[in-house]
Amino acid sequence: MFFVGLRHHVGMDWNNYLRMIYAVNTAPTFFDIFRYAEPFYAILLWIGAESGWGIYLTNLIAAFITMAGIFAFAKRTHEPWLALVAALPFLITVISMTANRQSTAVGVLMLFLAYWHRLNVPMRVLAVFICAGFHASALIFLAFIVVDLRLPKALKVAGMAIFALAAIYVLQTSGFAAYYDQAYGRGQSEEVQSSGAIFHVAMTALPALLYLIFGKFAPTAFPPSLLRNMSIAAALTLLIIPFASAAAGRISFYWFPVAMWVIAAIPSAVDPKLRKLVRFLISGAMVSLMFGWLMFANSAVGHIPYLNALFVDAWLLEILVLP
């Protein structure tokens, strides 16, 4: 948590968040802070600004929420430590230290997914809206609630249409639709389109395809229908890459529970004598992925060198300053 939360000048979006917290700190009134970020994340920015610790406290709180969700969900998988290893190369190292708002939304989502089987439909809808309070793109998860309902297909289609219209309305009225279009859609030039999106999406799509092709693993608290639907969505995200690679990469963040669940279940699907070897190979593959990303990815420059606020001279800390 401290490794992620107290990072200093790490992540490709570092300067964007400095601008964001500066805008929140200079907002004329408290209610004006919600112009600069989704409501719950705007409050985190406000807390950081008011505390005097700036973006560092905001990041620390966000990291706590994200890690709490990751650990809670990992405990529900077949092998929790292997699930954490699966999350390390990209979800923790890259997403949590770059896409702060969305990683927090993913963390909250995982926290709810850990207890999804205990939640009724209204509570699941509320859970999605709480996630959207950190990043509006989490509204996409409403589709899985509708699909999982025991209703005629016509009603499911109608329900999905209503939720889609509601999501579009929220994005349009909040102003985030234009922002997301600029950040992940038409605002991206061909050069800026995420060249690594295929790898980002593959990290969730490949485990999803593994689950869909080779059938069921041993049951856990993760509802099979939700796992199947998320796996289908993860696989279909591959089709978005040619048209909006950056958006595809961002959407794939929400499919990481599938990757964690499937990878943690692989040893249980092989001969018991081979399980130690399989665990070792999976761990080695995850470490290799992280090493390869840090060495060769275009965006790795934002993570190297790694600096932590605990070990940086106080006068170097970027607290409430514009980049």
CSV table of C-alpha atoms in Angstrom, one decimal:
chain,number,residue,atom,x,y,z
A,1,MET,CA,0.0,0.0,0.0
A,2,PHE,CA,2.8,2.4,0.9
A,3,PHE,CA,4.7,1.4,-2.2
A,4,VAL,CA,1.8,2.4,-4.4
A,5,GLY,CA,0.2,5.2,-2.3
A,6,LEU,CA,3.3,7.2,-1.5
A,7,ARG,CA,4.9,7.1,-4.9
A,8,HIS,CA,6.6,10.3,-6.0
A,9,HIS,CA,6.4,11.5,-9.6
A,10,VAL,CA,5.6,7.9,-10.8
A,11,GLY,CA,3.0,7.1,-13.4
A,12,MET,CA,2.2,8.6,-16.8
A,13,ASP,CA,-0.8,10.6,-15.4
A,14,TRP,CA,1.1,12.1,-12.5
A,15,ASN,CA,1.0,15.7,-13.8
A,16,ASN,CA,-2.7,15.4,-14.7
A,17,TYR,CA,-3.5,14.6,-11.1
A,18,LEU,CA,-1.4,17.5,-9.9
A,19,ARG,CA,-3.5,19.8,-12.1
A,20,MET,CA,-6.6,18.1,-10.8
A,21,ILE,CA,-5.8,18.6,-7.1
A,22,TYR,CA,-4.6,22.1,-7.8
A,23,ALA,CA,-8.0,22.9,-9.4
A,24,VAL,CA,-9.8,21.4,-6.4
A,25,ASN,CA,-7.7,23.4,-3.9
A,26,THR,CA,-8.5,26.6,-5.7
A,27,ALA,CA,-12.2,25.9,-6.3
A,28,PRO,CA,-14.3,28.9,-5.1
A,29,THR,CA,-16.7,26.6,-3.1
A,30,PHE,CA,-16.8,23.0,-1.9
A,31,PHE,CA,-19.4,22.1,-4.5
A,32,ASP,CA,-17.2,23.4,-7.3
A,33,ILE,CA,-14.7,20.6,-6.7
A,34,PHE,CA,-17.1,18.1,-8.4
A,35,ARG,CA,-16.4,19.9,-11.7
A,36,TYR,CA,-12.9,18.4,-11.8
A,37,ALA,CA,-13.5,14.7,-11.0
A,38,GLU,CA,-16.1,12.1,-10.2
A,39,PRO,CA,-17.7,12.9,-6.8
A,40,PHE,CA,-16.0,10.4,-4.6
A,41,TYR,CA,-12.6,10.9,-6.1
A,42,ALA,CA,-13.1,14.7,-6.0
A,43,ILE,CA,-13.7,14.3,-2.2
A,44,LEU,CA,-10.4,12.3,-2.0
A,45,LEU,CA,-8.6,15.2,-3.8
A,46,TRP,CA,-10.3,17.7,-1.4
A,47,ILE,CA,-9.1,15.7,1.6
A,48,GLY,CA,-5.6,15.6,0.3
A,49,ALA,CA,-5.6,19.4,-0.4
A,50,GLU,CA,-7.1,20.3,3.0
A,51,SER,CA,-4.7,18.0,4.9
A,52,GLY,CA,-1.6,19.7,3.5
A,53,TRP,CA,-0.3,16.4,2.1
A,54,GLY,CA,-1.7,17.0,-1.3
A,55,ILE,CA,-1.7,14.3,-3.9
A,56,TYR,CA,0.3,12.0,-1.6
A,57,LEU,CA,-2.5,11.5,0.9
A,58,THR,CA,-5.1,11.2,-1.9
A,59,ASN,CA,-3.0,8.5,-3.5
A,60,LEU,CA,-2.5,6.7,-0.2
A,61,ILE,CA,-6.2,6.6,0.5
A,62,ALA,CA,-6.9,5.4,-3.0
A,63,ALA,CA,-4.2,2.7,-2.7
A,64,PHE,CA,-5.7,1.5,0.5
A,65,ILE,CA,-9.1,1.2,-1.1
A,66,THR,CA,-7.6,-0.6,-4.2
A,67,MET,CA,-5.5,-3.0,-2.2
A,68,ALA,CA,-8.4,-3.8,0.2
A,69,GLY,CA,-10.5,-4.8,-2.8
A,70,ILE,CA,-7.7,-6.8,-4.5
A,71,PHE,CA,-7.0,-8.7,-1.2
A,72,ALA,CA,-10.7,-9.3,-0.5
A,73,PHE,CA,-11.3,-10.7,-3.9
A,74,ALA,CA,-8.1,-12.8,-3.9
A,75,LYS,CA,-9.3,-14.5,-0.7
A,76,ARG,CA,-12.3,-15.8,-2.6
A,77,THR,CA,-10.2,-17.5,-5.3
A,78,HIS,CA,-8.7,-21.0,-5.3
A,79,GLU,CA,-5.2,-19.8,-4.4
A,80,PRO,CA,-5.2,-16.3,-3.0
A,81,TRP,CA,-1.4,-15.8,-3.2
A,82,LEU,CA,-1.4,-16.9,-6.8
A,83,ALA,CA,-4.2,-14.4,-7.5
A,84,LEU,CA,-2.2,-11.6,-6.0
A,85,VAL,CA,0.8,-12.7,-8.2
A,86,ALA,CA,-1.5,-12.4,-11.2
A,87,ALA,CA,-2.5,-8.9,-10.2
A,88,LEU,CA,1.1,-7.7,-9.6
A,89,PRO,CA,2.5,-7.1,-13.1
A,90,PHE,CA,-0.2,-4.9,-14.5
A,91,LEU,CA,-3.1,-4.2,-12.1
A,92,ILE,CA,-0.9,-3.2,-9.2
A,93,THR,CA,2.4,-2.0,-10.8
A,94,VAL,CA,0.9,-0.2,-13.8
A,95,ILE,CA,-2.8,0.6,-13.3
A,96,SER,CA,-2.7,1.5,-9.6
A,97,MET,CA,0.2,3.9,-10.2
A,98,THR,CA,-1.1,5.5,-13.3
A,99,ALA,CA,-4.9,5.4,-13.6
A,100,ASN,CA,-5.6,6.4,-10.1
A,101,ARG,CA,-9.3,7.0,-10.4
A,102,GLN,CA,-10.0,3.9,-12.4
A,103,SER,CA,-7.8,1.6,-10.2
A,104,THR,CA,-9.8,2.8,-7.2
A,105,ALA,CA,-13.1,2.0,-9.0
A,106,VAL,CA,-11.7,-1.5,-9.8
A,107,GLY,CA,-10.7,-1.9,-6.2
A,108,VAL,CA,-14.1,-1.0,-5.0
A,109,LEU,CA,-15.6,-3.3,-7.6
A,110,MET,CA,-13.5,-6.2,-6.4
A,111,LEU,CA,-14.5,-5.6,-2.9
A,112,PHE,CA,-18.2,-6.0,-3.9
A,113,LEU,CA,-17.4,-9.0,-6.1
A,114,ALA,CA,-16.0,-10.8,-3.1
A,115,TYR,CA,-19.5,-10.7,-1.6
A,116,TRP,CA,-21.5,-10.5,-4.9
A,117,HIS,CA,-23.3,-13.8,-4.1
A,118,ARG,CA,-24.7,-12.2,-0.9
A,119,LEU,CA,-26.0,-9.0,-2.6
A,120,ASN,CA,-29.5,-8.6,-4.0
A,121,VAL,CA,-30.2,-6.7,-7.2
A,122,PRO,CA,-30.7,-3.2,-5.6
A,123,MET,CA,-27.5,-3.6,-3.6
A,124,ARG,CA,-25.6,-4.7,-6.8
A,125,VAL,CA,-26.9,-1.6,-8.6
A,126,LEU,CA,-25.8,0.6,-5.7
A,127,ALA,CA,-22.4,-1.1,-5.7
A,128,VAL,CA,-21.9,-0.2,-9.3
A,129,PHE,CA,-22.9,3.4,-8.7
A,130,ILE,CA,-20.4,3.6,-5.8
A,131,CYS,CA,-17.7,2.4,-8.2
A,132,ALA,CA,-18.8,5.0,-10.8
A,133,GLY,CA,-18.3,7.6,-8.1
A,134,PHE,CA,-14.6,7.1,-8.6
A,135,HIS,CA,-14.6,6.6,-12.4
A,136,ALA,CA,-17.8,6.9,-14.4
A,137,SER,CA,-16.8,4.1,-16.8
A,138,ALA,CA,-17.7,1.6,-14.1
A,139,LEU,CA,-21.3,2.1,-15.2
A,140,ILE,CA,-20.5,-0.5,-17.8
A,141,PHE,CA,-20.9,-3.2,-15.1
A,142,LEU,CA,-24.7,-2.5,-14.9
A,143,ALA,CA,-25.0,-4.7,-18.0
A,144,PHE,CA,-23.9,-7.8,-16.1
A,145,ILE,CA,-26.6,-7.2,-13.5
A,146,VAL,CA,-29.3,-7.0,-16.2
A,147,VAL,CA,-27.9,-10.1,-18.0
A,148,ASP,CA,-27.9,-12.1,-14.8
A,149,LEU,CA,-31.6,-11.4,-14.0
A,150,ARG,CA,-34.0,-14.3,-14.4
A,151,LEU,CA,-36.2,-12.5,-16.9
A,152,PRO,CA,-37.3,-13.1,-20.5
A,153,LYS,CA,-34.7,-12.1,-23.1
A,154,ALA,CA,-36.9,-9.2,-24.3
A,155,LEU,CA,-37.1,-7.7,-20.8
A,156,LYS,CA,-33.3,-8.1,-20.4
A,157,VAL,CA,-32.7,-6.3,-23.7
A,158,ALA,CA,-35.1,-3.5,-22.6
A,159,GLY,CA,-33.3,-3.3,-19.3
A,160,MET,CA,-29.9,-3.0,-20.8
A,161,ALA,CA,-31.2,-0.3,-23.1
A,162,ILE,CA,-32.6,1.6,-20.2
A,163,PHE,CA,-29.3,1.3,-18.2
A,164,ALA,CA,-27.3,2.3,-21.3
A,165,LEU,CA,-29.4,5.4,-21.8
A,166,ALA,CA,-29.1,6.2,-18.1
A,167,ALA,CA,-25.3,5.8,-18.3
A,168,ILE,CA,-25.1,8.0,-21.3
A,169,TYR,CA,-27.3,10.6,-19.6
A,170,VAL,CA,-25.1,10.6,-16.5
A,171,LEU,CA,-21.9,11.0,-18.6
A,172,GLN,CA,-23.4,13.8,-20.8
A,173,THR,CA,-24.9,15.8,-17.9
A,174,SER,CA,-21.7,15.5,-15.8
A,175,GLY,CA,-19.4,16.5,-18.7
A,176,PHE,CA,-17.4,13.3,-18.5
A,177,ALA,CA,-18.6,12.1,-21.9
A,178,ALA,CA,-16.6,14.8,-23.7
A,179,TYR,CA,-13.6,14.1,-21.4
A,180,TYR,CA,-13.6,10.4,-22.1
A,181,ASP,CA,-14.0,11.0,-25.8
A,182,GLN,CA,-11.0,13.3,-25.8
A,183,ALA,CA,-8.9,11.0,-23.6
A,184,TYR,CA,-9.7,7.6,-25.1
A,185,GLY,CA,-11.6,8.1,-28.3
A,186,ARG,CA,-11.5,10.7,-31.1
A,187,GLY,CA,-9.1,12.9,-29.2
A,188,GLN,CA,-6.4,10.3,-29.6
A,189,SER,CA,-4.2,10.6,-32.7
A,190,GLU,CA,-3.0,7.5,-34.4
A,191,GLU,CA,0.4,7.9,-32.7
A,192,VAL,CA,-1.2,8.3,-29.3
A,193,GLN,CA,-3.6,5.4,-29.7
A,194,SER,CA,-2.4,2.9,-27.1
A,195,SER,CA,0.2,0.8,-28.9
A,196,GLY,CA,0.3,-1.6,-26.0
A,197,ALA,CA,-3.5,-2.0,-25.8
A,198,ILE,CA,-3.3,-5.5,-27.4
A,199,PHE,CA,-1.1,-6.6,-24.5
A,200,HIS,CA,-3.2,-4.9,-21.9
A,201,VAL,CA,-6.4,-6.5,-23.2
A,202,ALA,CA,-4.6,-9.9,-23.7
A,203,MET,CA,-3.8,-10.1,-20.0
A,204,THR,CA,-7.5,-10.5,-19.3
A,205,ALA,CA,-8.7,-11.9,-22.6
A,206,LEU,CA,-6.4,-14.9,-22.7
A,207,PRO,CA,-7.4,-16.2,-19.2
A,208,ALA,CA,-11.0,-15.5,-20.1
A,209,LEU,CA,-10.7,-17.6,-23.3
A,210,LEU,CA,-9.0,-20.3,-21.3
A,211,TYR,CA,-12.0,-20.5,-19.0
A,212,LEU,CA,-14.5,-20.4,-21.9
A,213,ILE,CA,-12.7,-23.0,-24.0
A,214,PHE,CA,-11.7,-25.5,-21.4
A,215,GLY,CA,-14.8,-25.4,-19.2
A,216,LYS,CA,-15.5,-25.1,-15.6
A,217,PHE,CA,-13.0,-25.0,-12.8
A,218,ALA,CA,-13.8,-25.9,-9.2
A,219,PRO,CA,-16.6,-23.7,-7.8
A,220,THR,CA,-15.9,-20.7,-5.5
A,221,ALA,CA,-17.8,-17.8,-4.2
A,222,PHE,CA,-17.5,-16.1,-7.6
A,223,PRO,CA,-20.9,-16.8,-9.3
A,224,PRO,CA,-20.4,-19.0,-12.4
A,225,SER,CA,-22.8,-16.9,-14.5
A,226,LEU,CA,-21.0,-13.7,-13.7
A,227,LEU,CA,-17.7,-15.3,-14.4
A,228,ARG,CA,-18.9,-16.5,-17.8
A,229,ASN,CA,-20.4,-13.2,-18.8
A,230,MET,CA,-17.3,-11.2,-17.7
A,231,SER,CA,-15.1,-13.8,-19.6
A,232,ILE,CA,-17.2,-13.2,-22.8
A,233,ALA,CA,-16.8,-9.4,-22.3
A,234,ALA,CA,-13.1,-9.8,-21.8
A,235,ALA,CA,-12.7,-11.8,-25.0
A,236,LEU,CA,-15.0,-9.5,-27.0
A,237,THR,CA,-12.9,-6.5,-25.9
A,238,LEU,CA,-10.2,-7.7,-28.4
A,239,LEU,CA,-12.5,-6.7,-31.2
A,240,ILE,CA,-12.6,-3.0,-30.0
A,241,ILE,CA,-8.8,-2.6,-30.4
A,242,PRO,CA,-8.7,-1.7,-34.1
A,243,PHE,CA,-11.3,1.1,-33.6
A,244,ALA,CA,-10.4,2.5,-30.2
A,245,SER,CA,-7.4,0.9,-28.7
A,246,ALA,CA,-7.0,3.2,-25.7
A,247,ALA,CA,-10.7,2.7,-24.8
A,248,ALA,CA,-10.3,-1.1,-25.1
A,249,GLY,CA,-7.2,-1.0,-22.8
A,250,ARG,CA,-9.1,1.0,-20.2
A,251,ILE,CA,-12.3,-1.2,-20.4
A,252,SER,CA,-10.1,-4.3,-19.9
A,253,PHE,CA,-9.2,-3.0,-16.4
A,254,TYR,CA,-12.6,-4.2,-15.2
A,255,TRP,CA,-12.0,-7.7,-16.4
A,256,PHE,CA,-9.0,-8.3,-14.1
A,257,PRO,CA,-11.1,-10.3,-11.6
A,258,VAL,CA,-11.5,-12.9,-14.3
A,259,ALA,CA,-7.7,-13.1,-14.9
A,260,MET,CA,-7.0,-13.4,-11.2
A,261,TRP,CA,-9.7,-16.0,-10.7
A,262,VAL,CA,-8.7,-18.2,-13.7
A,263,ILE,CA,-4.9,-18.0,-13.1
A,264,ALA,CA,-5.4,-18.9,-9.4
A,265,ALA,CA,-7.6,-21.9,-10.5
A,266,ILE,CA,-5.1,-23.4,-12.9
A,267,PRO,CA,-3.2,-25.5,-10.4
A,268,SER,CA,-6.5,-27.1,-9.2
A,269,ALA,CA,-7.1,-28.3,-12.8
A,270,VAL,CA,-3.9,-30.3,-13.2
A,271,ASP,CA,-2.5,-33.4,-11.6
A,272,PRO,CA,-1.7,-32.8,-7.9
A,273,LYS,CA,1.9,-33.9,-8.6
A,274,LEU,CA,2.3,-31.0,-11.1
A,275,ARG,CA,0.8,-28.2,-9.0
A,276,LYS,CA,4.0,-27.0,-7.5
A,277,LEU,CA,5.6,-26.8,-10.9
A,278,VAL,CA,2.6,-25.0,-12.3
A,279,ARG,CA,2.6,-22.5,-9.5
A,280,PHE,CA,6.3,-21.8,-10.1
A,281,LEU,CA,5.8,-21.4,-13.9
A,282,ILE,CA,2.9,-19.0,-13.4
A,283,SER,CA,4.8,-17.0,-10.9
A,284,GLY,CA,7.8,-16.9,-13.2
A,285,ALA,CA,5.6,-15.8,-16.1
A,286,MET,CA,4.1,-13.0,-14.1
A,287,VAL,CA,7.5,-11.7,-13.0
A,288,SER,CA,8.7,-11.9,-16.6
A,289,LEU,CA,5.7,-9.9,-17.8
A,290,MET,CA,6.5,-7.2,-15.2
A,291,PHE,CA,10.2,-7.1,-16.1
A,292,GLY,CA,9.4,-7.0,-19.8
A,293,TRP,CA,6.9,-4.2,-19.4
A,294,LEU,CA,9.4,-2.1,-17.3
A,295,MET,CA,12.1,-2.7,-19.9
A,296,PHE,CA,10.3,-2.3,-23.2
A,297,ALA,CA,6.9,-0.6,-22.8
A,298,ASN,CA,6.6,3.0,-24.0
A,299,SER,CA,4.9,4.1,-20.8
A,300,ALA,CA,7.5,2.5,-18.6
A,301,VAL,CA,9.4,5.7,-18.6
A,302,GLY,CA,6.8,7.1,-16.2
A,303,HIS,CA,7.7,4.4,-13.6
A,304,ILE,CA,11.5,4.6,-13.8
A,305,PRO,CA,13.1,5.6,-11.5
A,306,TYR,CA,10.7,4.7,-8.7
A,307,LEU,CA,10.7,7.3,-6.0
A,308,ASN,CA,8.8,7.3,-2.7
A,309,ALA,CA,7.7,10.3,-0.7
A,310,LEU,CA,9.1,8.8,2.5
A,311,PHE,CA,12.6,8.9,1.1
A,312,VAL,CA,12.5,12.2,-0.8
A,313,ASP,CA,13.6,15.6,0.6
A,314,ALA,CA,10.6,17.6,1.8
A,315,TRP,CA,11.4,20.5,-0.5
A,316,LEU,CA,11.1,18.2,-3.5
A,317,LEU,CA,7.5,17.0,-2.7
A,318,GLU,CA,5.0,18.3,-5.2
A,319,ILE,CA,2.2,19.5,-2.9
A,320,LEU,CA,-0.5,21.8,-4.4
A,321,VAL,CA,1.8,23.0,-7.2
A,322,LEU,CA,1.2,23.0,-10.9
A,323,PRO,CA,3.5,20.7,-12.9
